[in-house]
Short mmCIF file of C-alpha atoms in Angstrom, two decimals:
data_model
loop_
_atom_site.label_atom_id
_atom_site.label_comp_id
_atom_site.label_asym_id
_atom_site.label_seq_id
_atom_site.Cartn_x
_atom_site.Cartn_y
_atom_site.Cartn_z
CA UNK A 200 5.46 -10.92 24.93
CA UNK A 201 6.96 -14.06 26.14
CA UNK A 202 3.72 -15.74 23.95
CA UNK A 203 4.63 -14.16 20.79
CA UNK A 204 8.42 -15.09 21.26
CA UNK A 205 7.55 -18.57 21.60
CA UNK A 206 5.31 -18.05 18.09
CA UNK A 207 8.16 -16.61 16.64
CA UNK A 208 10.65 -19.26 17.55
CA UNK A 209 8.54 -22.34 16.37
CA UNK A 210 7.90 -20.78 13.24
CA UNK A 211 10.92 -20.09 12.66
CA UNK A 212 11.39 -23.72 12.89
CA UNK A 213 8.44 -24.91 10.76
CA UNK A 214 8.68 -22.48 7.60
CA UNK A 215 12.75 -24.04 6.94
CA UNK A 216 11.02 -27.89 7.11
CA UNK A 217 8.08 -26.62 5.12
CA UNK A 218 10.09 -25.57 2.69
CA UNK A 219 12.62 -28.60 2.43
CA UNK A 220 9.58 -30.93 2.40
CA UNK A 221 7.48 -28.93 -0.05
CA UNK A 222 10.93 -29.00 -2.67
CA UNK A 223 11.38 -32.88 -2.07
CA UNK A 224 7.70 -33.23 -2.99
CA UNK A 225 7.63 -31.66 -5.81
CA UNK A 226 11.11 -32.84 -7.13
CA UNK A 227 9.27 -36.50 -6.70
CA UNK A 228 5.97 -35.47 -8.24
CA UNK A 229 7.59 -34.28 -11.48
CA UNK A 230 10.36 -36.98 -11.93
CA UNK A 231 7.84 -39.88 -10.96
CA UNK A 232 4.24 -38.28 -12.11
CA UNK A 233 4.28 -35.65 -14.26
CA UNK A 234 7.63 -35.43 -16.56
CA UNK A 235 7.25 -39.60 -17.33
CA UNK A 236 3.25 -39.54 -18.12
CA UNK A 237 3.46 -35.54 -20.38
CA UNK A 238 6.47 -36.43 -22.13
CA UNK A 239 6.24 -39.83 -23.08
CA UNK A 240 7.39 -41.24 -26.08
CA UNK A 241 6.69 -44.45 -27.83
CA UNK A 242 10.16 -46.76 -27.59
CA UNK A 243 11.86 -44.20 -26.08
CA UNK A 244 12.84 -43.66 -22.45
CA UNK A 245 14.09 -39.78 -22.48
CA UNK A 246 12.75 -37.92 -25.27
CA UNK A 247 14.88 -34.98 -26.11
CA UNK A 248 11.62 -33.16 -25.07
CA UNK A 249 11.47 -34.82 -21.42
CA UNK A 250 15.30 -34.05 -21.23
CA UNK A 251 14.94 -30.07 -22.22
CA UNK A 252 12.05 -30.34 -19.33
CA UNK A 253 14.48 -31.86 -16.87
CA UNK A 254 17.25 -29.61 -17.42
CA UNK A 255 15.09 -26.60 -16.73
CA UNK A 256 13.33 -27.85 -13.69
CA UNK A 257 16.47 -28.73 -12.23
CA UNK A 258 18.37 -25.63 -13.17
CA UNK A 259 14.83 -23.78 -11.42
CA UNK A 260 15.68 -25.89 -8.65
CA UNK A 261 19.20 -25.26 -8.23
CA UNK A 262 19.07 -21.98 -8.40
CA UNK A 263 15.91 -21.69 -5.58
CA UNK A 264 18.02 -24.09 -3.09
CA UNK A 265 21.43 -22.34 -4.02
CA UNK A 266 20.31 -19.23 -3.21
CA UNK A 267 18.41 -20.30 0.06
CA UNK A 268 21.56 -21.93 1.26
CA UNK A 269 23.74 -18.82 0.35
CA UNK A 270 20.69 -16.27 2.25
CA UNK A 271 21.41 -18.93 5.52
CA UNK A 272 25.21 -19.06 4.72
CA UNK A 273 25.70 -15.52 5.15
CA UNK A 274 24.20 -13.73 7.71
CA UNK A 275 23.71 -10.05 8.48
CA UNK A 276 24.64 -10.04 11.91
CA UNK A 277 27.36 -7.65 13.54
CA UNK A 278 30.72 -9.71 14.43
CA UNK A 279 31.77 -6.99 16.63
CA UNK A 280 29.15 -6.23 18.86
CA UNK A 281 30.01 -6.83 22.87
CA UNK A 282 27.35 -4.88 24.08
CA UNK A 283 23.44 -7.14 23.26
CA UNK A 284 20.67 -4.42 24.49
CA UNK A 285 17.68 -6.28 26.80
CA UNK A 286 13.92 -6.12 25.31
CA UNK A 287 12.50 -3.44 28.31
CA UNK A 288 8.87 -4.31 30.13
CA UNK A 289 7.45 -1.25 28.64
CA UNK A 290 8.50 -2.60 24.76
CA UNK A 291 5.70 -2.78 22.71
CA UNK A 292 4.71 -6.55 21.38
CA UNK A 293 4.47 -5.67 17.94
CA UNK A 294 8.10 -4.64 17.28
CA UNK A 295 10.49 -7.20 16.01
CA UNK A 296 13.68 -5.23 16.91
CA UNK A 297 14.87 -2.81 18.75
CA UNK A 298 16.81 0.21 16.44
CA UNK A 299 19.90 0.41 17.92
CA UNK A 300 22.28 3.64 15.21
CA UNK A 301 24.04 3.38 11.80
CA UNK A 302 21.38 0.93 10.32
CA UNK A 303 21.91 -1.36 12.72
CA UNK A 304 18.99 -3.39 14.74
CA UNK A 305 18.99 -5.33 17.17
CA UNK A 306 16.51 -8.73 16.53
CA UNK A 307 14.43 -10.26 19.38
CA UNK A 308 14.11 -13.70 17.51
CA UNK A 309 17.57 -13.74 16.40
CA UNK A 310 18.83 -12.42 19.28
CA UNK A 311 21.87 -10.74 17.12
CA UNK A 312 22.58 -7.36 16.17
CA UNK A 313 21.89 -7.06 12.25
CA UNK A 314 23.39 -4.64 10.30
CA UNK A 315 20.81 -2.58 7.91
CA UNK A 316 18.04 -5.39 9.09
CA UNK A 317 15.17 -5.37 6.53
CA UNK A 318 13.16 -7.88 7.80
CA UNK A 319 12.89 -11.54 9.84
CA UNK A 320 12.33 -14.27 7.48
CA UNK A 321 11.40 -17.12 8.74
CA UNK A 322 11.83 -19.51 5.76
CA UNK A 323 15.42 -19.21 5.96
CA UNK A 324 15.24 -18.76 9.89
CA UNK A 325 17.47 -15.69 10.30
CA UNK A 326 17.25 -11.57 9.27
CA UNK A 327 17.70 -10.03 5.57
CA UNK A 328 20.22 -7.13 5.63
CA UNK A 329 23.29 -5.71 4.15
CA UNK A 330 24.89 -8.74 3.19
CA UNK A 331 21.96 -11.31 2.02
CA UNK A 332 19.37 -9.15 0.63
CA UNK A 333 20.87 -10.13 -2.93
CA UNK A 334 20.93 -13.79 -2.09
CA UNK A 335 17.22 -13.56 -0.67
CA UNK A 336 15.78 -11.99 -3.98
CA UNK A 337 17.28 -14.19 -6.31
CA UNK A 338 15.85 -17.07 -4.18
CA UNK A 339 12.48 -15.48 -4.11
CA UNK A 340 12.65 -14.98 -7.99
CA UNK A 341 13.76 -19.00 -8.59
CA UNK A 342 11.26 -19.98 -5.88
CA UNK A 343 8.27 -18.44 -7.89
CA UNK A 344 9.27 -19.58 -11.28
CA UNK A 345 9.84 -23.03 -10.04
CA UNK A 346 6.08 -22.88 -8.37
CA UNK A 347 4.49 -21.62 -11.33
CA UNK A 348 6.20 -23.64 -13.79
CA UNK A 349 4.91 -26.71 -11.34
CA UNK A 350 1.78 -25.25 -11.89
CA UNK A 351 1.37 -25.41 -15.23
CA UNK A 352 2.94 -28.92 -15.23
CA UNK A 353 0.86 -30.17 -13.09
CA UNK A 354 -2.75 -28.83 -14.67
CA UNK A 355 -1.16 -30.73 -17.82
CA UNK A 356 -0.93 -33.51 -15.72
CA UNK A 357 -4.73 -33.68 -14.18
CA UNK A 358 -5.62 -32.66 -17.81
CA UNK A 359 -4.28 -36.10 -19.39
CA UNK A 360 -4.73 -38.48 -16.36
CA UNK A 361 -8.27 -37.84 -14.93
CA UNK A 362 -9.55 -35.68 -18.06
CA UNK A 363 -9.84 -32.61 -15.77
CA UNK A 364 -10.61 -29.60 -18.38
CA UNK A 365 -9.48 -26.17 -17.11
CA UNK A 366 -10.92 -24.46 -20.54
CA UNK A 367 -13.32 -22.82 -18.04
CA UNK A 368 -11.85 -19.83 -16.11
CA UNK A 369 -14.02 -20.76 -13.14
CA UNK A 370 -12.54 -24.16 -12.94
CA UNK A 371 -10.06 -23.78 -11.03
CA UNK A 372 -11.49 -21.79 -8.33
CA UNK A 373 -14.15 -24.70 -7.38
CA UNK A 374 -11.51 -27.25 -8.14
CA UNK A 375 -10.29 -27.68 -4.19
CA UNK A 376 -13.72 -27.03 -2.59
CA UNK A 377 -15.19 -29.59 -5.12
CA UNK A 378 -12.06 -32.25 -4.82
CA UNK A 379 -12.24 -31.57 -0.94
CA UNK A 380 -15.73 -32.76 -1.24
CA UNK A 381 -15.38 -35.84 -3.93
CA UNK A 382 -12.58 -37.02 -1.86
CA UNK A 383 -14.79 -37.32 1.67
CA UNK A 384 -17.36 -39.15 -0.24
CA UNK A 385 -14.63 -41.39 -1.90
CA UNK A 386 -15.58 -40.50 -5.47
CA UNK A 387 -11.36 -39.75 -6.37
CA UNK A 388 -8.52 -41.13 -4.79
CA UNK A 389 -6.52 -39.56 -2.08
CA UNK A 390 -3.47 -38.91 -4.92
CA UNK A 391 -5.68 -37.33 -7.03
CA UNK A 392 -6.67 -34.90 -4.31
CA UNK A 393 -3.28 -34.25 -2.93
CA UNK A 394 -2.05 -33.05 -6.05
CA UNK A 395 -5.00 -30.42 -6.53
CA UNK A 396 -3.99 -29.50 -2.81
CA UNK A 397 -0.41 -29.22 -4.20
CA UNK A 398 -1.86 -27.30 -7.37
CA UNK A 399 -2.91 -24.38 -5.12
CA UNK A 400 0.22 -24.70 -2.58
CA UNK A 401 2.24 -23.68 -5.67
CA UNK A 402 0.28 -20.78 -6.62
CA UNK A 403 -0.22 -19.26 -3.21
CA UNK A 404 4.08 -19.44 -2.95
CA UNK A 405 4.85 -18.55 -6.95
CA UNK A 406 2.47 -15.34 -6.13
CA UNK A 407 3.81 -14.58 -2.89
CA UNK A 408 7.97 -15.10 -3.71
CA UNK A 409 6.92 -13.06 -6.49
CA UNK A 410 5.65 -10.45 -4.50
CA UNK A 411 8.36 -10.48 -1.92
CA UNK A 412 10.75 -10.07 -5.07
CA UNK A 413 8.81 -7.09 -6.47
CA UNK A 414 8.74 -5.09 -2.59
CA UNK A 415 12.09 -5.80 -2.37
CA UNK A 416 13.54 -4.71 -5.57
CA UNK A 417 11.24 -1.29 -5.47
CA UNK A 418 13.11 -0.95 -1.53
CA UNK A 419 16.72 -1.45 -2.56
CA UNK A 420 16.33 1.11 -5.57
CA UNK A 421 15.08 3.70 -3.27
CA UNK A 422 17.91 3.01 -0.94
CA UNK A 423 15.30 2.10 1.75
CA UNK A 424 14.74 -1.04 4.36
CA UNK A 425 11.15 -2.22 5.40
CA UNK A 426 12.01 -1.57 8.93
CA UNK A 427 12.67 2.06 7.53
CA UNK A 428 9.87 1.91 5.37
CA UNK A 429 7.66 0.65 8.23
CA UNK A 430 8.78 3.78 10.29
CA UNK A 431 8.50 6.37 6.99
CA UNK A 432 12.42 6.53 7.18
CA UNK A 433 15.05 6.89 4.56
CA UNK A 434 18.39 5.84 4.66
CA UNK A 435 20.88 7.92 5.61
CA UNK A 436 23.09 7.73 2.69
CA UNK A 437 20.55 7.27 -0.61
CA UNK A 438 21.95 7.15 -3.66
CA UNK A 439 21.02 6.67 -7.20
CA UNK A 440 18.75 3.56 -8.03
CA UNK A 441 21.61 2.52 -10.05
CA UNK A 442 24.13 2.65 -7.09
CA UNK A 443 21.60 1.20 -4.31
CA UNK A 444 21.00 -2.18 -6.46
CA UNK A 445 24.74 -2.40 -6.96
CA UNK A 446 25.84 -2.35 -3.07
CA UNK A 447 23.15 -4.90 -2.83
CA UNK A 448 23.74 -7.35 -6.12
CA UNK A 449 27.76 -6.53 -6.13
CA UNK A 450 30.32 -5.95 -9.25
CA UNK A 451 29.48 -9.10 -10.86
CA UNK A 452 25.39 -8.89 -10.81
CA UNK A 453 24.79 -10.35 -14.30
CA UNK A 454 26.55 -13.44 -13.45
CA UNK A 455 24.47 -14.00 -9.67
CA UNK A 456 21.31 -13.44 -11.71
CA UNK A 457 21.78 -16.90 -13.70
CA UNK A 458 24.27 -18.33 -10.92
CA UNK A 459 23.76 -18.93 -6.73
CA UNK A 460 27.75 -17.64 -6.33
CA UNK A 461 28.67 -15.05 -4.24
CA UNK A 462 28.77 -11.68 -5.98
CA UNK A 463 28.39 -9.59 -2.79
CA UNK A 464 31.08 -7.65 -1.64
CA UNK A 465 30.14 -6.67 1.46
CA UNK A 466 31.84 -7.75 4.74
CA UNK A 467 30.90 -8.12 8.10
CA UNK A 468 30.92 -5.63 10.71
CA UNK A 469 29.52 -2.08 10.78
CA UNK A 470 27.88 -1.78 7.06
CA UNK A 471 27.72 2.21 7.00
CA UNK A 472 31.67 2.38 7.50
CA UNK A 473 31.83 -0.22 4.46
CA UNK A 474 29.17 1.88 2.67
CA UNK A 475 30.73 5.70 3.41
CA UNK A 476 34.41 3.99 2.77
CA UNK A 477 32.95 2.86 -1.28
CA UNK A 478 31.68 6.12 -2.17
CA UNK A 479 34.86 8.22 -1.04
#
């Protein structure tokens, strides 16, 4: 136990940096590599072209780092809670929190009481519940349109510099076995393999935000939690898919899908009082 609590607590360390690191890298590669070398024009600096390009990668941007900041800014935790219940000997490794009543869950990395937990994220380094859940799928959805959209860029890129042809489906799946190989043999340069490494760091995170987004959506319109789902629970008080995906994305949804600003309503303390006192 004391093993996987250590894991827990240095990963929950290393996924925030990862992330950070992984955004400042690819902010340089396209602004440095790939925008000025795809989009260049003859006697001119910032094609209107380059400039729609920038605006949409940083609006991708924003919008990923906004809403990671905003899933970190406002926590799920209970503001009230005096009593913090101790992990027993006999508690099995493989649970992440202890249910404690009303939703509410008490996390062993955290070591907070979360109100309608769904899960422990450890890119943002704290729980998803009542009152981030909307914050953490918009980032997920920004995150994976920012990767994939580096994707492509960056095949455009290899494409033009080194005359890499992807016309073959079965090119890219022997491209970072092959490069990996090249590169130890010091037939391409170390840049040109780092940014086939980056190619498939993009499309492992675009596939799995994207995925994260999809379970996530599919849980909040049934009204239900992966810890609940984990346990083949429903929430107590299920609604209508149109009601569950409003006490998650708030009055003012339309605006927070375009927009990291706070559209939640939701306030700290017990979340099934707030929930039974909105549908009186």
């Amino acid at each position: 136990m004391l093993f996987r609590m250590v894991k827990f607590r240095l990963l929950n360390t290393i996924a925030p940096a990862y992330f950070y690191t992984a955004t400042v890298v690819t902010f340089a590669l396209h602004f440095l590599l790939f925008l000025p070398r795809i989009f260049r024009a003859p006697d001119v600096k910032l094609s209107p072209t380059m400039l729609i390009h920038i605006a949409f990668l940083l609006y991708l941007m924003g919008n990923a780092l906004g809403n990671y900041t905003m899933t970190i800014c406002f926590p799920s935790e209970s503001t009230d809670e005096t009593v913090i219940p101790v992990c027993s000997p006999d508690c099995p490794e493989r649970i992440d929190a202890h249910y404690l009543l009303n939703g509410r869950h008490f996390c062993k990395v955290c070591k907070k009481v979360i109100m309608k937990r769904d899960h422990h994220c450890f890119f943002t380094g704290n729980c998803i519940g009542n009152r981030n859940m909307r914050y953490f799928i918009m980032f997920s959805v920004y995150t994976s349109c920012c990767c994939l959209y580096s994707l492509v860029v960056g095949v455009a890129y290899l494409t033009l510099e080194y005359s890499i042809s992807f016309e073959n489906p079965l090119m890219f799946l022997t491209l970072l076995p092959l490069s990996t190989g090249y590169f130890f043999l010091g037939m391409i340069s170390g840049l040109q393999f780092f940014l086939v490494l980056m190619l498939y760091i993009w499309l492992g995170v675009g596939l799995v935000s994207a995925g994260f987004c999809g379970q996530q959506l599919l849980l909040v319109a049934r009204g239900q939690t992966w810890c609940q789902l984990q346990k083949g629970q429903w929430s107590e008080n299920r609604g209508t898919w149109r009601a569950n995906l409003s006490d998650v994305f708030g009055s003012s949804w339309a605006l927070g899908l375009f927009l990291p600003v706070q559209t939640v309503e939701t306030v700290p303390g017990n979340w099934q009082v707030y929930h039974d006192h909105k549908h009186d």
